[in-house]
Short mmCIF file of C-alpha atoms in Angstrom, two decimals:
data_model
loop_
_atom_site.label_atom_id
_atom_site.label_comp_id
_atom_site.label_asym_id
_atom_site.label_seq_id
_atom_site.Cartn_x
_atom_site.Cartn_y
_atom_site.Cartn_z
CA MET A 1 25.99 -54.70 -8.04
CA GLY A 2 22.61 -55.03 -9.81
CA ALA A 3 21.23 -52.36 -11.96
CA ASP A 4 18.67 -51.14 -9.73
CA ALA A 5 21.16 -50.90 -6.92
CA LEU A 6 23.54 -48.76 -9.16
CA VAL A 7 20.66 -46.61 -10.24
CA SER A 8 19.80 -45.95 -6.48
CA SER A 9 23.31 -45.25 -5.63
CA MET A 10 23.74 -42.79 -8.60
CA ALA A 11 20.58 -41.11 -7.48
CA GLN A 12 21.63 -40.69 -3.86
CA HIS A 13 24.83 -39.24 -5.12
CA TRP A 14 23.11 -36.69 -7.47
CA ARG A 15 20.80 -35.56 -4.69
CA ILE A 16 23.98 -34.22 -3.07
CA VAL A 17 26.08 -33.33 -6.16
CA VAL A 18 23.38 -31.25 -7.99
CA PRO A 19 22.43 -28.85 -5.03
CA CYS A 20 26.22 -28.50 -4.27
CA ALA A 21 27.18 -27.65 -7.84
CA ALA A 22 24.31 -25.26 -8.03
CA ALA A 23 25.50 -23.46 -4.91
CA ILE A 24 29.02 -23.37 -5.99
CA GLY A 25 27.86 -22.00 -9.32
CA ALA A 26 25.82 -19.21 -7.79
CA GLY A 27 28.63 -18.40 -5.39
CA ALA A 28 31.10 -18.18 -8.29
CA TYR A 29 28.76 -16.00 -10.36
CA LEU A 30 28.13 -13.63 -7.32
CA ALA A 31 31.81 -13.43 -6.72
CA TYR A 32 32.52 -12.55 -10.25
CA SER A 33 29.77 -9.98 -10.34
CA GLU A 34 31.13 -8.37 -7.25
CA LEU A 35 34.62 -8.10 -8.73
CA ALA A 36 33.25 -6.67 -11.91
CA PHE A 37 31.15 -4.17 -9.83
CA ARG A 38 34.06 -2.97 -7.88
CA ALA A 39 36.27 -2.73 -10.91
CA LYS A 40 33.47 -0.45 -12.59
CA HIS A 41 32.99 1.89 -9.63
CA LYS A 42 36.65 1.97 -8.50
CA GLY A 43 37.48 5.35 -7.08
CA LYS A 44 33.90 6.39 -6.38
CA LYS A 45 32.36 6.87 -2.89
CA LEU A 46 29.37 4.46 -2.70
CA PRO A 47 26.82 4.18 0.08
CA PRO A 48 28.22 1.99 2.97
CA VAL A 49 27.04 -1.61 2.81
CA TYR A 50 25.36 -2.82 6.02
CA THR A 51 25.99 -6.48 7.27
CA GLU A 52 25.16 -8.08 10.52
CA PHE A 53 24.83 -11.59 12.00
CA GLY A 54 22.29 -13.43 10.06
CA CYS A 55 23.72 -12.05 6.68
CA LEU A 56 24.73 -15.15 4.79
CA PRO A 57 26.89 -15.81 1.71
CA ILE A 58 24.80 -15.77 -1.52
CA ILE A 59 21.25 -14.86 0.09
CA GLY A 60 22.83 -11.82 1.92
CA ALA A 61 20.40 -10.21 4.33
CA ALA A 62 17.21 -11.98 2.97
CA ILE A 63 16.44 -13.62 6.31
CA PRO A 64 16.23 -10.60 8.57
CA PHE A 65 14.75 -8.54 5.60
CA LEU A 66 11.77 -11.03 5.33
CA ILE A 67 11.40 -11.28 9.08
CA ASP A 68 11.27 -7.43 9.60
CA PRO A 69 12.45 -5.19 7.05
CA LEU A 70 11.98 -2.01 9.11
CA ALA A 71 13.91 -3.36 12.09
CA LEU A 72 16.76 -4.27 9.73
CA ALA A 73 16.58 -0.85 8.17
CA ARG A 74 16.62 0.93 11.51
CA ARG A 75 19.71 -1.04 12.74
CA ALA A 76 21.32 -0.21 9.38
CA GLU A 77 20.53 3.55 9.77
CA ALA A 78 21.82 3.71 13.19
CA LYS A 79 25.27 2.46 12.05
CA CYS A 80 25.43 3.91 8.44
CA GLY A 81 23.27 7.09 8.41
CA ASP A 82 20.61 8.25 5.98
CA CYS A 83 22.03 6.46 2.95
CA PHE A 84 23.00 2.75 3.12
CA THR A 85 22.87 -0.59 1.04
CA ILE A 86 21.96 -4.09 2.08
CA LYS A 87 22.38 -6.95 -0.43
CA ILE A 88 19.82 -9.85 -1.04
CA PHE A 89 20.55 -12.63 -3.37
CA GLY A 90 23.18 -10.45 -5.20
CA LEU A 91 20.64 -7.53 -5.44
CA ARG A 92 21.86 -4.23 -4.16
CA ILE A 93 19.07 -2.29 -2.21
CA THR A 94 19.96 1.11 -1.28
CA PHE A 95 17.75 3.09 1.30
CA LEU A 96 17.33 6.66 1.54
CA ASP A 97 15.91 8.07 4.73
CA GLY A 98 15.26 11.41 6.09
CA PRO A 99 13.94 14.72 4.63
CA GLU A 100 16.97 15.39 2.39
CA ALA A 101 17.35 11.92 1.19
CA GLN A 102 13.48 11.71 0.57
CA GLU A 103 13.63 14.79 -1.54
CA ASN A 104 16.28 13.17 -3.64
CA PHE A 105 13.87 10.21 -4.10
CA CYS A 106 10.65 12.15 -4.70
CA ARG A 107 12.09 14.69 -7.09
CA ALA A 108 13.71 12.22 -9.50
CA ARG A 109 12.32 11.85 -13.05
CA ASP A 110 11.42 8.46 -14.38
CA ASP A 111 14.37 8.29 -16.53
CA GLU A 112 16.54 8.68 -13.22
CA LEU A 113 14.71 6.64 -10.80
CA SER A 114 12.31 4.22 -12.46
CA GLN A 115 9.12 2.60 -11.18
CA LYS A 116 8.78 0.36 -14.03
CA GLU A 117 11.48 -2.22 -13.11
CA ALA A 118 11.02 -1.85 -9.35
CA TYR A 119 7.35 -2.91 -9.53
CA ALA A 120 7.65 -5.60 -12.20
CA PHE A 121 6.48 -8.04 -9.61
CA SER A 122 2.99 -6.40 -10.06
CA VAL A 123 2.71 -7.39 -13.78
CA PRO A 124 1.24 -10.89 -13.16
CA LEU A 125 -1.26 -9.41 -10.89
CA PHE A 126 -2.34 -6.34 -12.96
CA GLY A 127 -1.70 -7.80 -16.22
CA LYS A 128 0.27 -7.19 -19.48
CA GLY A 129 0.11 -3.66 -20.81
CA ILE A 130 -0.98 -2.18 -17.39
CA ILE A 131 0.85 0.52 -15.54
CA TYR A 132 4.21 -1.11 -14.89
CA ASP A 133 4.25 -3.19 -18.05
CA VAL A 134 4.15 -0.33 -20.61
CA ASP A 135 6.43 2.62 -21.61
CA THR A 136 6.31 6.00 -19.67
CA ASP A 137 3.93 7.63 -22.17
CA LYS A 138 1.32 5.04 -21.95
CA ARG A 139 1.56 4.69 -18.13
CA THR A 140 1.02 8.49 -17.86
CA GLU A 141 -2.18 8.01 -20.10
CA GLN A 142 -3.35 5.24 -17.88
CA ILE A 143 -2.74 7.16 -14.63
CA LYS A 144 -4.60 10.17 -16.13
CA LEU A 145 -7.51 7.91 -16.72
CA VAL A 146 -7.50 6.77 -13.07
CA THR A 147 -6.83 10.50 -12.00
CA ALA A 148 -10.05 11.47 -13.93
CA SER A 149 -12.08 8.88 -12.12
CA LEU A 150 -11.05 10.06 -8.68
CA HIS A 151 -11.34 13.93 -9.17
CA THR A 152 -13.38 16.00 -6.78
CA THR A 153 -16.68 15.87 -8.73
CA ALA A 154 -16.57 12.10 -8.93
CA LEU A 155 -15.77 11.90 -5.06
CA GLY A 156 -18.94 13.83 -4.39
CA ASN A 157 -20.91 11.25 -6.30
CA TYR A 158 -19.41 8.52 -4.53
CA VAL A 159 -20.31 9.76 -0.86
CA PRO A 160 -24.08 8.78 -0.97
CA ASN A 161 -22.97 5.24 -2.07
CA MET A 162 -20.48 5.12 0.83
CA LEU A 163 -23.12 6.11 3.26
CA ALA A 164 -25.61 3.54 1.82
CA GLU A 165 -23.07 0.79 2.35
CA LEU A 166 -22.28 2.01 5.93
CA GLU A 167 -25.98 2.05 6.78
CA LEU A 168 -26.49 -1.47 5.28
CA TYR A 169 -23.38 -2.96 6.88
CA PHE A 170 -23.56 -1.52 10.46
CA GLY A 171 -27.49 -1.56 10.41
CA LYS A 172 -27.08 -5.39 10.91
CA LEU A 173 -25.42 -5.10 14.09
CA GLY A 174 -27.20 -5.48 17.44
CA ASP A 175 -27.32 -2.68 19.88
CA LYS A 176 -24.35 -3.81 21.68
CA GLY A 177 -21.60 -6.38 21.17
CA GLN A 178 -17.90 -6.81 19.90
CA LEU A 179 -16.38 -6.88 16.44
CA ASP A 180 -12.92 -7.18 14.98
CA ILE A 181 -12.61 -3.77 13.43
CA TYR A 182 -9.99 -4.60 10.83
CA LYS A 183 -12.01 -7.64 9.70
CA SER A 184 -15.24 -5.53 9.51
CA LEU A 185 -13.66 -2.52 7.73
CA SER A 186 -12.01 -4.74 5.23
CA GLU A 187 -15.39 -6.20 4.45
CA LEU A 188 -16.98 -2.87 4.30
CA ILE A 189 -14.53 -1.21 2.01
CA ILE A 190 -14.48 -4.02 -0.50
CA LEU A 191 -18.27 -3.55 -0.53
CA THR A 192 -17.80 0.20 -1.07
CA ALA A 193 -15.37 -0.48 -3.69
CA SER A 194 -17.93 -2.71 -5.57
CA ASN A 195 -20.45 0.10 -5.33
CA CYS A 196 -18.45 3.21 -6.19
CA LEU A 197 -15.66 1.73 -8.40
CA MET A 198 -16.67 -1.51 -10.00
CA GLY A 199 -20.41 -0.64 -10.50
CA ARG A 200 -24.05 -1.66 -9.81
CA GLU A 201 -23.91 -4.96 -11.50
CA ILE A 202 -20.87 -6.20 -9.47
CA ARG A 203 -22.17 -4.88 -6.27
CA GLN A 204 -25.60 -6.42 -6.80
CA GLU A 205 -25.07 -9.66 -8.68
CA LEU A 206 -21.30 -10.54 -8.64
CA HIS A 207 -19.83 -9.14 -5.39
CA SER A 208 -19.44 -12.67 -3.70
CA GLU A 209 -17.46 -13.85 -6.76
CA VAL A 210 -15.41 -10.67 -7.13
CA SER A 211 -14.63 -10.78 -3.31
CA THR A 212 -13.45 -14.50 -3.60
CA LEU A 213 -11.17 -13.91 -6.64
CA TYR A 214 -9.88 -10.68 -5.12
CA ALA A 215 -8.83 -12.62 -1.99
CA ILE A 216 -6.95 -15.19 -4.12
CA LEU A 217 -5.16 -12.28 -6.00
CA ASP A 218 -4.29 -10.68 -2.64
CA LYS A 219 -2.79 -13.99 -1.38
CA GLY A 220 -0.70 -14.27 -4.64
CA CYS A 221 1.20 -11.14 -3.66
CA THR A 222 3.82 -12.27 -1.05
CA PRO A 223 7.25 -11.04 -0.17
CA ILE A 224 8.69 -13.74 -2.37
CA SER A 225 6.84 -12.24 -5.27
CA PHE A 226 9.17 -9.31 -5.16
CA PHE A 227 12.15 -11.49 -5.97
CA ALA A 228 10.46 -14.17 -8.15
CA PRO A 229 6.92 -13.06 -9.30
CA ASN A 230 6.57 -15.99 -11.83
CA LEU A 231 7.92 -18.74 -9.34
CA PRO A 232 5.44 -21.67 -9.91
CA ILE A 233 4.27 -21.71 -6.25
CA PRO A 234 0.61 -22.51 -5.29
CA ALA A 235 -0.09 -18.82 -4.43
CA HIS A 236 1.15 -17.51 -7.88
CA ILE A 237 -0.72 -20.37 -9.78
CA ASN A 238 -4.09 -19.48 -7.97
CA ARG A 239 -3.24 -15.79 -8.63
CA ASP A 240 -3.06 -16.41 -12.40
CA ILE A 241 -6.19 -18.51 -12.50
CA ALA A 242 -8.06 -15.85 -10.56
CA ARG A 243 -6.86 -13.14 -12.71
CA LYS A 244 -8.24 -14.88 -15.84
CA LYS A 245 -11.52 -15.32 -14.31
CA MET A 246 -11.70 -11.72 -13.23
CA VAL A 247 -11.07 -10.56 -16.85
CA LYS A 248 -13.93 -12.79 -18.00
CA LEU A 249 -16.29 -11.71 -15.28
CA PHE A 250 -15.68 -7.91 -16.28
CA LYS A 251 -15.78 -8.55 -19.85
CA GLY A 252 -19.19 -9.83 -19.23
CA VAL A 253 -20.46 -6.70 -17.48
CA ILE A 254 -18.94 -4.61 -20.26
CA ASP A 255 -20.59 -6.47 -23.03
CA ARG A 256 -23.96 -6.35 -21.38
CA ARG A 257 -23.66 -2.51 -20.76
CA LYS A 258 -22.71 -2.02 -24.44
CA ALA A 259 -25.46 -4.12 -25.73
CA ALA A 260 -28.13 -2.38 -23.44
CA GLY A 261 -26.61 1.09 -24.21
CA VAL A 262 -26.35 1.75 -20.51
CA LYS A 263 -24.09 4.33 -18.96
CA GLU A 264 -23.41 4.19 -15.15
CA LYS A 265 -21.66 6.73 -12.80
CA ASP A 266 -18.71 4.54 -11.72
CA VAL A 267 -15.09 3.99 -12.38
CA LEU A 268 -15.67 1.15 -14.82
CA GLN A 269 -17.71 3.32 -16.94
CA VAL A 270 -15.10 5.91 -17.03
CA PHE A 271 -12.47 3.38 -18.22
CA MET A 272 -15.04 1.83 -20.77
CA ASP A 273 -15.64 5.30 -22.31
CA ALA A 274 -11.89 6.32 -22.22
CA LYS A 275 -9.67 6.55 -25.25
CA TYR A 276 -5.90 6.87 -25.62
CA LYS A 277 -4.49 9.71 -27.63
CA SER A 278 -4.32 7.28 -30.57
CA GLY A 279 -8.13 7.03 -30.49
CA ASP A 280 -8.07 3.39 -29.50
CA SER A 281 -10.43 2.31 -26.74
CA LEU A 282 -9.33 0.15 -23.84
CA PRO A 283 -9.82 -3.60 -24.35
CA ALA A 284 -11.52 -5.55 -21.65
CA GLU A 285 -8.13 -7.02 -20.59
CA GLU A 286 -6.84 -3.53 -19.78
CA VAL A 287 -10.00 -2.20 -18.43
CA THR A 288 -9.92 -5.21 -15.86
CA GLY A 289 -6.13 -4.55 -15.17
CA LEU A 290 -6.75 -0.91 -14.20
CA MET A 291 -9.74 -2.00 -12.07
CA ILE A 292 -7.43 -4.51 -10.29
CA ALA A 293 -4.80 -1.97 -9.74
CA LEU A 294 -7.18 0.65 -8.45
CA LEU A 295 -8.88 -1.91 -6.17
CA PHE A 296 -5.68 -3.28 -4.89
CA ALA A 297 -4.25 0.04 -4.00
CA GLY A 298 -7.50 1.51 -2.58
CA GLN A 299 -8.82 -1.47 -0.66
CA HIS A 300 -5.66 -2.21 1.17
CA THR A 301 -4.62 1.30 2.17
CA SER A 302 -8.13 2.32 3.06
CA SER A 303 -8.95 -0.75 5.29
CA VAL A 304 -5.62 -0.58 6.97
CA THR A 305 -5.60 3.00 7.62
CA SER A 306 -9.14 3.10 8.73
CA SER A 307 -8.41 0.34 11.10
CA TRP A 308 -5.36 1.94 12.66
CA THR A 309 -7.23 5.25 12.98
CA GLY A 310 -9.90 3.85 15.10
CA LEU A 311 -7.58 1.73 17.12
CA PHE A 312 -5.22 4.72 17.83
CA ILE A 313 -8.21 6.88 18.84
CA LEU A 314 -9.59 4.21 21.14
CA GLN A 315 -6.21 3.66 22.70
CA ALA A 316 -5.04 7.34 22.93
CA LYS A 317 -3.58 8.37 26.29
CA GLU A 318 -6.27 11.20 26.47
CA ARG A 319 -8.94 8.93 25.08
CA ALA A 320 -12.04 10.58 26.73
CA THR A 321 -10.84 14.09 25.79
CA LEU A 322 -10.11 13.22 22.19
CA LEU A 323 -13.45 11.37 21.58
CA LYS A 324 -15.33 14.38 23.18
CA ALA A 325 -13.72 16.68 20.72
CA LEU A 326 -14.28 14.40 17.68
CA LYS A 327 -17.88 14.09 18.50
CA GLN A 328 -18.30 17.73 19.09
CA GLU A 329 -16.53 18.30 15.66
CA GLN A 330 -19.20 15.87 14.09
CA ALA A 331 -22.06 17.72 15.86
CA GLU A 332 -20.92 20.98 14.17
CA ALA A 333 -20.18 19.58 10.84
CA GLY A 334 -23.62 18.98 9.52
CA PRO A 335 -24.71 16.22 7.18
CA ILE A 336 -21.99 13.68 5.88
CA ASP A 337 -21.45 15.08 2.34
CA ILE A 338 -18.33 16.01 0.27
CA GLU A 339 -18.35 19.54 1.75
CA SER A 340 -18.44 18.55 5.31
CA ILE A 341 -15.86 15.81 4.71
CA LYS A 342 -13.45 18.04 2.99
CA ASN A 343 -13.82 21.21 5.04
CA LYS A 344 -15.40 20.55 8.43
CA MET A 345 -13.57 17.69 9.94
CA PRO A 346 -10.05 18.93 10.60
CA LEU A 347 -9.41 16.84 13.86
CA LEU A 348 -10.65 13.55 12.09
CA THR A 349 -8.34 14.42 9.23
CA ALA A 350 -5.44 14.87 11.70
CA CYS A 351 -6.19 11.54 13.37
CA ILE A 352 -6.10 9.84 9.95
CA SER A 353 -2.82 11.63 9.13
CA GLU A 354 -1.39 10.54 12.40
CA ALA A 355 -2.35 6.94 12.02
CA LEU A 356 -0.64 7.07 8.60
CA ARG A 357 2.43 8.51 10.12
CA MET A 358 2.57 5.87 12.85
CA HIS A 359 1.72 2.85 10.60
CA PRO A 360 1.60 3.56 6.86
CA PRO A 361 0.13 0.48 4.93
CA LEU A 362 3.06 0.79 2.34
CA ILE A 363 6.21 0.54 4.43
CA LEU A 364 8.55 0.59 1.42
CA LEU A 365 8.36 2.56 -1.94
CA MET A 366 10.90 1.47 -4.64
CA ARG A 367 12.66 2.74 -7.69
CA LYS A 368 15.44 1.38 -9.98
CA VAL A 369 18.62 3.58 -10.61
CA HIS A 370 19.16 4.59 -14.25
CA GLY A 371 22.65 6.00 -14.28
CA ASP A 372 24.89 6.59 -11.28
CA ARG A 373 22.92 9.03 -8.91
CA ALA A 374 24.53 11.58 -6.71
CA PHE A 375 23.55 12.08 -3.10
CA ARG A 376 25.64 14.29 -0.91
CA ASP A 377 29.25 13.13 -1.48
CA MET A 378 28.15 9.74 -2.66
CA TYR A 379 27.14 7.91 -5.79
CA ILE A 380 24.15 5.45 -5.90
CA PRO A 381 25.24 3.06 -8.65
CA ASP A 382 23.26 2.38 -11.85
CA GLN A 383 20.92 -0.59 -11.46
CA ASP A 384 20.55 -0.39 -7.66
CA ILE A 385 17.03 -0.72 -6.25
CA VAL A 386 16.32 2.24 -4.23
CA MET A 387 13.88 2.17 -1.25
CA MET A 388 12.26 4.82 0.75
CA SER A 389 10.23 4.01 3.92
CA PRO A 390 7.26 6.09 5.01
CA ASN A 391 7.37 4.35 8.27
CA LEU A 392 10.92 5.29 8.98
CA SER A 393 10.21 8.86 7.88
CA GLY A 394 7.28 9.10 10.32
CA ARG A 395 9.47 8.43 13.28
CA ARG A 396 12.33 10.74 12.91
CA PRO A 397 12.84 12.75 16.23
CA GLU A 398 14.29 15.75 14.51
CA VAL A 399 10.93 16.08 12.48
CA TRP A 400 8.34 14.91 14.90
CA LYS A 401 8.09 15.59 18.53
CA ASN A 402 7.77 12.39 20.58
CA PRO A 403 7.52 10.39 17.30
CA ASP A 404 6.47 7.30 18.96
CA GLU A 405 3.17 8.78 20.58
CA PHE A 406 0.04 9.17 18.75
CA ASP A 407 -0.80 12.97 18.82
CA PRO A 408 -3.11 14.09 16.21
CA TYR A 409 -2.72 17.82 17.24
CA ARG A 410 0.70 17.82 15.76
CA TRP A 411 -0.95 18.24 12.55
CA LEU A 412 -2.92 21.25 13.50
CA ALA A 413 -2.16 25.02 13.96
CA PRO A 414 -0.06 26.29 15.51
CA ARG A 415 2.08 23.14 15.62
CA GLU A 416 1.91 21.66 12.05
CA GLU A 417 5.09 19.55 12.38
CA HIS A 418 4.81 18.19 8.91
CA ARG A 419 5.52 21.79 7.64
CA GLY A 420 8.86 22.03 9.22
CA HIS A 421 10.77 20.11 6.58
CA SER A 422 10.34 19.50 2.99
CA HIS A 423 9.42 15.93 2.29
CA ALA A 424 9.24 15.14 5.93
CA TRP A 425 6.09 13.14 5.59
CA VAL A 426 5.81 10.60 2.66
CA GLY A 427 2.74 8.61 3.69
CA PHE A 428 1.30 8.97 0.23
CA GLY A 429 4.72 9.35 -1.56
CA GLY A 430 5.63 12.72 -2.81
CA GLY A 431 6.83 14.66 -5.74
CA ARG A 432 6.09 13.25 -9.25
CA HIS A 433 4.49 10.14 -8.02
CA ARG A 434 2.42 11.10 -5.02
CA CYS A 435 -0.52 8.68 -4.68
CA ILE A 436 -3.37 9.73 -6.87
CA GLY A 437 -5.83 7.80 -4.75
CA GLU A 438 -4.97 10.03 -1.53
CA GLY A 439 -8.09 12.20 -1.99
CA PHE A 440 -10.51 9.12 -2.41
CA ALA A 441 -8.76 7.45 0.69
CA TYR A 442 -9.38 10.46 3.02
CA VAL A 443 -12.87 10.98 1.87
CA GLN A 444 -13.78 7.23 2.40
CA ILE A 445 -11.98 6.84 5.74
CA LYS A 446 -13.56 10.20 7.10
CA ALA A 447 -17.02 9.06 5.92
CA ILE A 448 -16.46 5.85 7.78
CA TRP A 449 -15.54 7.29 11.12
CA ALA A 450 -17.80 10.35 10.86
CA TYR A 451 -20.67 7.68 10.63
CA LEU A 452 -19.33 5.50 13.46
CA LEU A 453 -18.60 8.50 15.78
CA ARG A 454 -22.11 9.75 15.30
CA ASN A 455 -23.92 6.42 15.70
CA PHE A 456 -21.80 4.26 18.20
CA ASP A 457 -19.79 4.56 21.46
CA MET A 458 -16.92 2.18 21.22
CA GLU A 459 -13.80 1.09 23.22
CA ALA A 460 -10.84 -1.07 22.47
CA VAL A 461 -10.61 -4.46 23.99
CA GLY A 462 -7.05 -5.56 24.71
CA PRO A 463 -3.71 -3.82 23.86
CA LEU A 464 -3.04 -2.02 20.57
CA PRO A 465 -2.17 -4.69 18.04
CA LYS A 466 1.17 -5.05 16.55
CA PRO A 467 2.01 -4.48 12.84
CA ASN A 468 1.79 -7.74 10.59
CA TYR A 469 4.88 -7.64 8.39
CA GLU A 470 4.02 -10.96 6.76
CA ALA A 471 2.21 -9.15 3.90
CA LEU A 472 3.41 -6.61 1.50
CA VAL A 473 0.74 -4.16 2.77
CA VAL A 474 1.21 -3.95 6.55
CA GLY A 475 -1.98 -3.92 8.66
CA PRO A 476 -2.64 -4.68 12.27
CA LYS A 477 -2.23 -8.39 13.63
CA PRO A 478 -5.50 -9.90 14.80
CA PRO A 479 -7.36 -9.61 16.97
CA CYS A 480 -8.46 -6.12 16.66
CA THR A 481 -11.38 -6.21 19.02
CA VAL A 482 -13.61 -3.37 19.70
CA ARG A 483 -16.64 -3.25 22.07
CA TYR A 484 -19.63 -1.17 20.74
CA ALA A 485 -22.84 0.10 21.77
CA ARG A 486 -25.20 1.77 19.46
CA ARG A 487 -26.18 5.44 20.38
CA LYS A 488 -29.84 6.24 20.89
CA ASN A 489 -29.50 9.68 19.20
CA SER A 490 -27.22 10.42 16.31
CA THR A 491 -24.84 13.29 17.10
CA ALA A 492 -25.74 14.93 13.74
CA GLU A 493 -27.58 14.16 10.61
CA CYS A 494 -25.81 11.51 8.43
#
């Protein structure tokens, strides 16, 4: 046998031997880990482990989880109850569902159920030293900075900018036609974010570049990122390149403002002026990281929820009656400003909450267990990942009457179904870590639909879209077609 033939033969054998050896090694490690785990927790009642057809050795329930995590969780809950565990690549994921279980999740301190480890996959996206890559004290300081930029006074300043973007975007439409509401509102909200959050320079000069970089960052956050955020796949490589470009872009804006002595009324300026307790200012890298974190959270949730809100309204069983009531509410609300948005649009607010209940953009919230955690007569073991699902919580029949029906009046007096149980609704999380962007999201979405209801007649084209579980933030699957006709006279002053 010649040398070339020998090398070729060896290579063929190694193509088989190496993967087999890796699989055997991984299997042996997982088997050892399972034995060690059982020995450590011997005598303790742990949550039941759910398995089904499709749960394979080593990878566990990875396949059904990635296909449709909610369907898997519903099957597990039907068999195991409000607290159960699934295994994926040797990782234990324990679900807590239902008001009692959700209260256990929401009331936990950071040293009991930690966000940091559970959301470690976001570090390459937001950057080092941001939110989930810092200790609790610094994370608290950073969250306070974000909160300060979204308080009521700031929201009032943002509303005129939101309306200007609405006029500019929808003013380009003809008198009648069709549009994809999800695509349109996603484009609109990134424009609004550029205006209200990132600043005048970004909106006027660099919006196209920021939008492109943001889209690349978005595509770099995939379901596989949760398990392997630094895996050198194209989506992750492009994500890292885009983030470096984003830092350079924002640093340029920051340097120009400082050189000119300019102060703007936007979130970027809030972060530029902020100081930590130590007296240190935020470097450009951290300012950019907080901007990306804020944009990533707000853009996704607002575009998804505003789209579902409109789609549900236009597909409602009593569509004509609901639209008439919404338009009457707008006629009585007065100009679209922070006062009318917060206090004079209860039915529109209920429609948004109902859309969030039906299809929350974040279907899973996560924590990592530090120390065995009691729930009822069970113990959730140290180092488990704990998940709570706003989607599952919104469909529980003991909390919501006819939970699969869109019914905004359930949120209004005298029904107010969400008040019947503590922690029954967790669309924006709850407890210590309730979403700080909730107020901004409601203001933005109400401004959008107040404007559309006053200026357009709309109807849905085709059936209600299905949710798209291919992304971490779950929006409607395209197409989301809506037929519109511009109204000759606005219902009320905008």
